[in-house]
Tab-separated table of C-alpha atoms in Angstrom:
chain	number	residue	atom	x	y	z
A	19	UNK	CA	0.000	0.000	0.000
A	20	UNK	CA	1.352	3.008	-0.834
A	21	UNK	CA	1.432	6.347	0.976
A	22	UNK	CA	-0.908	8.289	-1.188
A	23	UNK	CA	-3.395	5.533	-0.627
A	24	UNK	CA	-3.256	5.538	3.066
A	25	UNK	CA	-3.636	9.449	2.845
A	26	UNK	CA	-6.822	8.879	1.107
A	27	UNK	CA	-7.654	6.493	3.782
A	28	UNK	CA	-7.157	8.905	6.368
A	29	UNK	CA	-9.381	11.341	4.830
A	30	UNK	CA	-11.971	9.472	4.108
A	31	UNK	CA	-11.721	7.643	7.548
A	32	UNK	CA	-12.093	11.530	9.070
A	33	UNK	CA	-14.701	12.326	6.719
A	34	UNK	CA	-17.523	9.617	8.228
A	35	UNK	CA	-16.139	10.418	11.767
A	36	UNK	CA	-17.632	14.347	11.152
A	37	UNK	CA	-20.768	12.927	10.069
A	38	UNK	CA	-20.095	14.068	6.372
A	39	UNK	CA	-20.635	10.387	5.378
A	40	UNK	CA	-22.743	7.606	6.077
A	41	UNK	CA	-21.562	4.157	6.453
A	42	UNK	CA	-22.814	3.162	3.093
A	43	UNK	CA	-20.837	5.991	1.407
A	44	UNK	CA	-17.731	5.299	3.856
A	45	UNK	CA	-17.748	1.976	2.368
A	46	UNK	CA	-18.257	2.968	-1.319
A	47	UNK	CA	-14.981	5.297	-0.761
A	48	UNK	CA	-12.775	2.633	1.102
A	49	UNK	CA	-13.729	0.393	-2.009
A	50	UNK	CA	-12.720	2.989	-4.680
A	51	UNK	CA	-9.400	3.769	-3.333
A	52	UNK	CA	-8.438	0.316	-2.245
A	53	UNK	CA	-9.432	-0.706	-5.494
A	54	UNK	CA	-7.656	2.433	-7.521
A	55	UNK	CA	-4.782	1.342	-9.272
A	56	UNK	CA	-1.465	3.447	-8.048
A	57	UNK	CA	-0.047	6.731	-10.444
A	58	UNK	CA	2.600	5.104	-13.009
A	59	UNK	CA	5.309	6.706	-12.847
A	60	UNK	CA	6.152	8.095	-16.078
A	61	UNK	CA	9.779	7.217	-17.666
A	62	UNK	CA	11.347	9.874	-19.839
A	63	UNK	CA	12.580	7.761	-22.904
A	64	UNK	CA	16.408	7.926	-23.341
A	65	UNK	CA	17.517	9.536	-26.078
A	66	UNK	CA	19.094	6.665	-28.822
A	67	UNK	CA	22.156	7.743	-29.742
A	68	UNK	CA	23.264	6.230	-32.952
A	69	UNK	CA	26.824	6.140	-34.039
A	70	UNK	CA	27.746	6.535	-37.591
A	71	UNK	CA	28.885	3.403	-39.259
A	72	UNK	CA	32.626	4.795	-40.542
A	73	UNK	CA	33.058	4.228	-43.977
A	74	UNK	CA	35.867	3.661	-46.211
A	75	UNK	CA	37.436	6.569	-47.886
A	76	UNK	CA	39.280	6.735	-51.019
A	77	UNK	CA	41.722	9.611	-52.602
A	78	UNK	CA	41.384	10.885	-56.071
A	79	UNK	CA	42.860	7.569	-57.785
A	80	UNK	CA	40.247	5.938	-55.829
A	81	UNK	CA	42.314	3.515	-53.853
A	82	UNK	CA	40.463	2.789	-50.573
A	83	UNK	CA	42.500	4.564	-47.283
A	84	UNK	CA	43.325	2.066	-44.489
A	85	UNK	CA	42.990	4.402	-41.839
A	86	UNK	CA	40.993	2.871	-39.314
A	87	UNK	CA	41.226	-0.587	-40.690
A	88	UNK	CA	42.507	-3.289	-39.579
A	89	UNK	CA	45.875	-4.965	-41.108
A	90	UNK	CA	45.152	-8.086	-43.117
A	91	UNK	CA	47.052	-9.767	-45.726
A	92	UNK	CA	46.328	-10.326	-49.260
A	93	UNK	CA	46.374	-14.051	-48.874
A	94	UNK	CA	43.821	-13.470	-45.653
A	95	UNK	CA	40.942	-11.794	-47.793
A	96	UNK	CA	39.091	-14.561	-48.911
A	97	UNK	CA	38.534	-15.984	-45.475
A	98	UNK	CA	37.678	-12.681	-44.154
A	99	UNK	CA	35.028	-12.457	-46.497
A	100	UNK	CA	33.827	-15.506	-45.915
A	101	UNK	CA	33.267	-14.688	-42.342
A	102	UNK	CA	29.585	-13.496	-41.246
A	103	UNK	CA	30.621	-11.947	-37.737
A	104	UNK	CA	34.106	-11.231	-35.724
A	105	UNK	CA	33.492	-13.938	-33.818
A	106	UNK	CA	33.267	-16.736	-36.827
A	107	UNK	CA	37.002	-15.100	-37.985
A	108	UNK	CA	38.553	-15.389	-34.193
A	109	UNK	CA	36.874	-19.072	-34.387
A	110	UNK	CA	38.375	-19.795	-37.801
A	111	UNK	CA	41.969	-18.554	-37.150
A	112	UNK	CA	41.799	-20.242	-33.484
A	113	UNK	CA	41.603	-23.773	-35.758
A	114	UNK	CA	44.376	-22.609	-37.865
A	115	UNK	CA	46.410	-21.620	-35.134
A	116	UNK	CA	45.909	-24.963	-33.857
A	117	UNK	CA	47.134	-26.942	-36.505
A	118	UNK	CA	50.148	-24.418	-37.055
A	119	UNK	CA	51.175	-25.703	-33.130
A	120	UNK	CA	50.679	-29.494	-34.741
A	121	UNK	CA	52.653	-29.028	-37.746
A	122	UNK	CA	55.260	-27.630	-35.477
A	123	UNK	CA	55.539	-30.334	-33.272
A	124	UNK	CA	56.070	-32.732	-36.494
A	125	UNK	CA	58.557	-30.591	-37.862
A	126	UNK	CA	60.536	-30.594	-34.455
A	127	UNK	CA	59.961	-34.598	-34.566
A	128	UNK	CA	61.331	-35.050	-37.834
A	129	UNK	CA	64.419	-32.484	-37.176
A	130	UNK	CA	64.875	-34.970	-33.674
A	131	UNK	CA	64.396	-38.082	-35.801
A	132	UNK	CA	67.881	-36.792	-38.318
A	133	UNK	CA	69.832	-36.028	-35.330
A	134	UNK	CA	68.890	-39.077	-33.926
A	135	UNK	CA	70.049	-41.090	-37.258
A	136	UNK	CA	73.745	-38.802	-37.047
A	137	UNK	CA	73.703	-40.262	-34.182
A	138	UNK	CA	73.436	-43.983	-34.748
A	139	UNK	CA	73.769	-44.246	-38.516
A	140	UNK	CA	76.443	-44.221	-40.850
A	141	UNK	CA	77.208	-42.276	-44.078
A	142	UNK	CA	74.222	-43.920	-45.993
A	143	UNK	CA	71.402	-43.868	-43.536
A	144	UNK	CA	72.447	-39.976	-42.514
A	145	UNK	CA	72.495	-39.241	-46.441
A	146	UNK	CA	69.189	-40.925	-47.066
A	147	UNK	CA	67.839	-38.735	-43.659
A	148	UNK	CA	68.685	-35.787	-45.270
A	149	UNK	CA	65.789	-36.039	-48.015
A	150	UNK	CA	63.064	-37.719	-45.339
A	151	UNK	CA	63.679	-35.952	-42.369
A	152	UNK	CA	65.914	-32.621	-42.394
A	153	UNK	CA	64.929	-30.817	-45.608
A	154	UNK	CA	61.135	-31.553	-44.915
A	155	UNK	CA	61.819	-31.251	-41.311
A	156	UNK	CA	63.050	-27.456	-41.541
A	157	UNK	CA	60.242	-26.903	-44.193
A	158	UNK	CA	57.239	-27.996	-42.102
A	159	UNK	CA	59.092	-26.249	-38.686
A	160	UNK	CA	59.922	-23.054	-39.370
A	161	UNK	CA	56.234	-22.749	-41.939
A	162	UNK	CA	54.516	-23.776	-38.616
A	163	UNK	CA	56.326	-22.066	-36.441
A	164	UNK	CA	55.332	-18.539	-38.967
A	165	UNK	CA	51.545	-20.014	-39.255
A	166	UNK	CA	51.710	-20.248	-35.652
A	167	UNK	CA	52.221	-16.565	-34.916
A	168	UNK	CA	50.546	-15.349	-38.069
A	169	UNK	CA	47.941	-17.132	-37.056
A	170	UNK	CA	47.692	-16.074	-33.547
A	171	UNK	CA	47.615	-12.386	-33.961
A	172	UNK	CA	44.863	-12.859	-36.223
A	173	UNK	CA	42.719	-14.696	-33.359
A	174	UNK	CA	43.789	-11.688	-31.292
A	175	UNK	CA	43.193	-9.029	-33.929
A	176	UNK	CA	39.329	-10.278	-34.421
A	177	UNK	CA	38.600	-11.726	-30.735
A	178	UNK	CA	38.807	-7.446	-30.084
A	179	UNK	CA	36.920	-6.702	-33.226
A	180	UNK	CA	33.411	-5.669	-33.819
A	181	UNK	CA	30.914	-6.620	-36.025
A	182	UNK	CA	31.218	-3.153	-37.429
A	183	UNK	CA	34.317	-2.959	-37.674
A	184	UNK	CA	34.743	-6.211	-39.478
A	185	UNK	CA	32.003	-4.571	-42.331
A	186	UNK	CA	34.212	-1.908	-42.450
A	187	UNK	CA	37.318	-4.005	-43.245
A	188	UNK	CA	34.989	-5.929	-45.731
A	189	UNK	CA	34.197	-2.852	-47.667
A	190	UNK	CA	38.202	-1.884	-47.852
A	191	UNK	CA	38.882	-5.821	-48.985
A	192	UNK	CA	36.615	-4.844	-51.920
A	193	UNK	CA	38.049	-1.589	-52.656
A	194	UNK	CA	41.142	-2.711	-52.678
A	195	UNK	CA	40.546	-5.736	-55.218
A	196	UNK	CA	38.593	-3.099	-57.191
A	197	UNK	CA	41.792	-0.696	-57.133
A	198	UNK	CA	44.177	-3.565	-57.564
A	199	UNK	CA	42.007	-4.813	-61.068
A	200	UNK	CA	41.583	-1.542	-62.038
A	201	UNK	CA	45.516	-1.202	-62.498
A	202	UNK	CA	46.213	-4.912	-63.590
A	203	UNK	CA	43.821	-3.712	-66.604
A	204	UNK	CA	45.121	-0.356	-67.096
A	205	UNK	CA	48.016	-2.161	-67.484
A	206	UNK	CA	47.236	-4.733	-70.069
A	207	UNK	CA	45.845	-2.003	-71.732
A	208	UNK	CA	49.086	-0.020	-71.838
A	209	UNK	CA	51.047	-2.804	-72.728
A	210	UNK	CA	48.449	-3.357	-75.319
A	211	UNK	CA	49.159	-0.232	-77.019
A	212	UNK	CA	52.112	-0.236	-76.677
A	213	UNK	CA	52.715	-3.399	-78.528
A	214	UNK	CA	50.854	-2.029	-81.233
A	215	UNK	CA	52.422	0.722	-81.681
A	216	UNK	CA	55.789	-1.109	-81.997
A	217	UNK	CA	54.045	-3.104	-84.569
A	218	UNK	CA	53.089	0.306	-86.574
A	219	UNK	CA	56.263	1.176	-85.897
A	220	UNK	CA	58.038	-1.791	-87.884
A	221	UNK	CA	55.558	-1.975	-90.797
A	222	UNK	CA	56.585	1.856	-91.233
A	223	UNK	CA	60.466	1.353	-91.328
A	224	UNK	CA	60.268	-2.185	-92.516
A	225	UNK	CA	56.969	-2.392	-94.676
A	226	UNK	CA	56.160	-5.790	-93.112
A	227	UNK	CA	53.498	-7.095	-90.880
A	228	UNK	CA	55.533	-7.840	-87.537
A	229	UNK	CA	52.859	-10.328	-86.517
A	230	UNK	CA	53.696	-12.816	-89.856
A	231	UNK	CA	57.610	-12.105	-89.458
A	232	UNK	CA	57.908	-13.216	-85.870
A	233	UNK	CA	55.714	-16.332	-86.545
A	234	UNK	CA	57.740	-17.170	-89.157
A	235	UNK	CA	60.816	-16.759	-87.445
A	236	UNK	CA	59.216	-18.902	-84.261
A	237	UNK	CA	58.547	-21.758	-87.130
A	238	UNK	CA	62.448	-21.598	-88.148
A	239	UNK	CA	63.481	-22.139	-84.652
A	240	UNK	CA	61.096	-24.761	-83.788
């Protein structure tokens, strides 16, 4: 029972004790503010602030800035595309990481197993080590142990990313591959032309089609 109800009380409690009301009426009163349902208090709604997604920004050859972004490889794009959320990349370099530490510990084994045969073997045996347990030893060891690290600042890099933040990497991935076609074509193109023009150039000091002279002279040496 709340205070403003037991005010009422009072009142209307004093209110038959003057003779103002009957019992009847005293009755009727108790009833209606027993059975009144209390004030609500009424919440001010909070104020939503949104922030602005960032978005990528390009210069005037419209390559994408990385300011703001996060550092990722070329060879890491696909699988950070592939991801929906931060939390599916920090999962999927976690199980990378993983099997970097295994591929260690084989490299390490066969590196163990070549020292072992120095050991105990002669000239043969150490010779034939050499191919199935040191070169591919040092290969798998040293690619494990870089996997390994590579692998684990990536898991740390998106473990303290947000969702947002991994849409705004997204959208510089595409730039990027955007930018990075753009000039593989502009290239083609300019090697294009210029190929052509070398060809206009020998028909004009030569008065032969450079195309049909070098295939002839590829026929002669094959």
């Amino acid at each position: 029972m709340t205070q403003e109800t037991i005010n009422k009380l009072k009142e209307c409690k004093e209110l038959y004790d003057q003779g103002i009301l009957n019992q009847e009426e005293f009755e009727t009163e108790k009833a209606k503010i027993l059975n009144a349902r209390p004030t609500a208090e009424v919440e001010t709604p909070q104020e939503v602030v949104h922030t602005p997604v960032a978005k990528v920004s390009y210069d005037y050859n419209g390559r994408p800035s990385s300011r703001g972004v996060k550092k990722v490889p070329w060879y890491d794009r696909q699988a950070v595309m592939k991801a929906n959320s931060a939390e599916e990349a920090a999962s999927y370099y976690k199980r990378k990481y993983i099997w970097s530490i295994f591929f260690t510990m084989v490299g390490a084994y066969l590196l163990f197993a070549f020292f072992r045969n120095c050991d105990v073997g002669g000239f043969w045996t150490i010779f034939l080590a050499v191919f199935w347990a040191l070169l591919p030893g040092c290969t798998i060891f040293f690619s494990g142990i870089y996997s390994a690290i590579h692998n684990k600042r990536m898991k740390d890099q998106f473990e303290g990313m947000t969702d947002e933040e991994l849409d705004l990497l997204k959208d510089y991935i595409e730039g990027r591959r955007a930018y990075e076609m753009g000039k593989i074509v502009q290239g083609l193109n300019a090697a294009g032309e210029a190929v052509n023009g070398a060809a206009k150039t020998y028909k004009q000091m030569t008065g032969r089609n450079a195309w049909m002279d070098l295939g002839s002279w590829l026929g002669k040496k094959m």
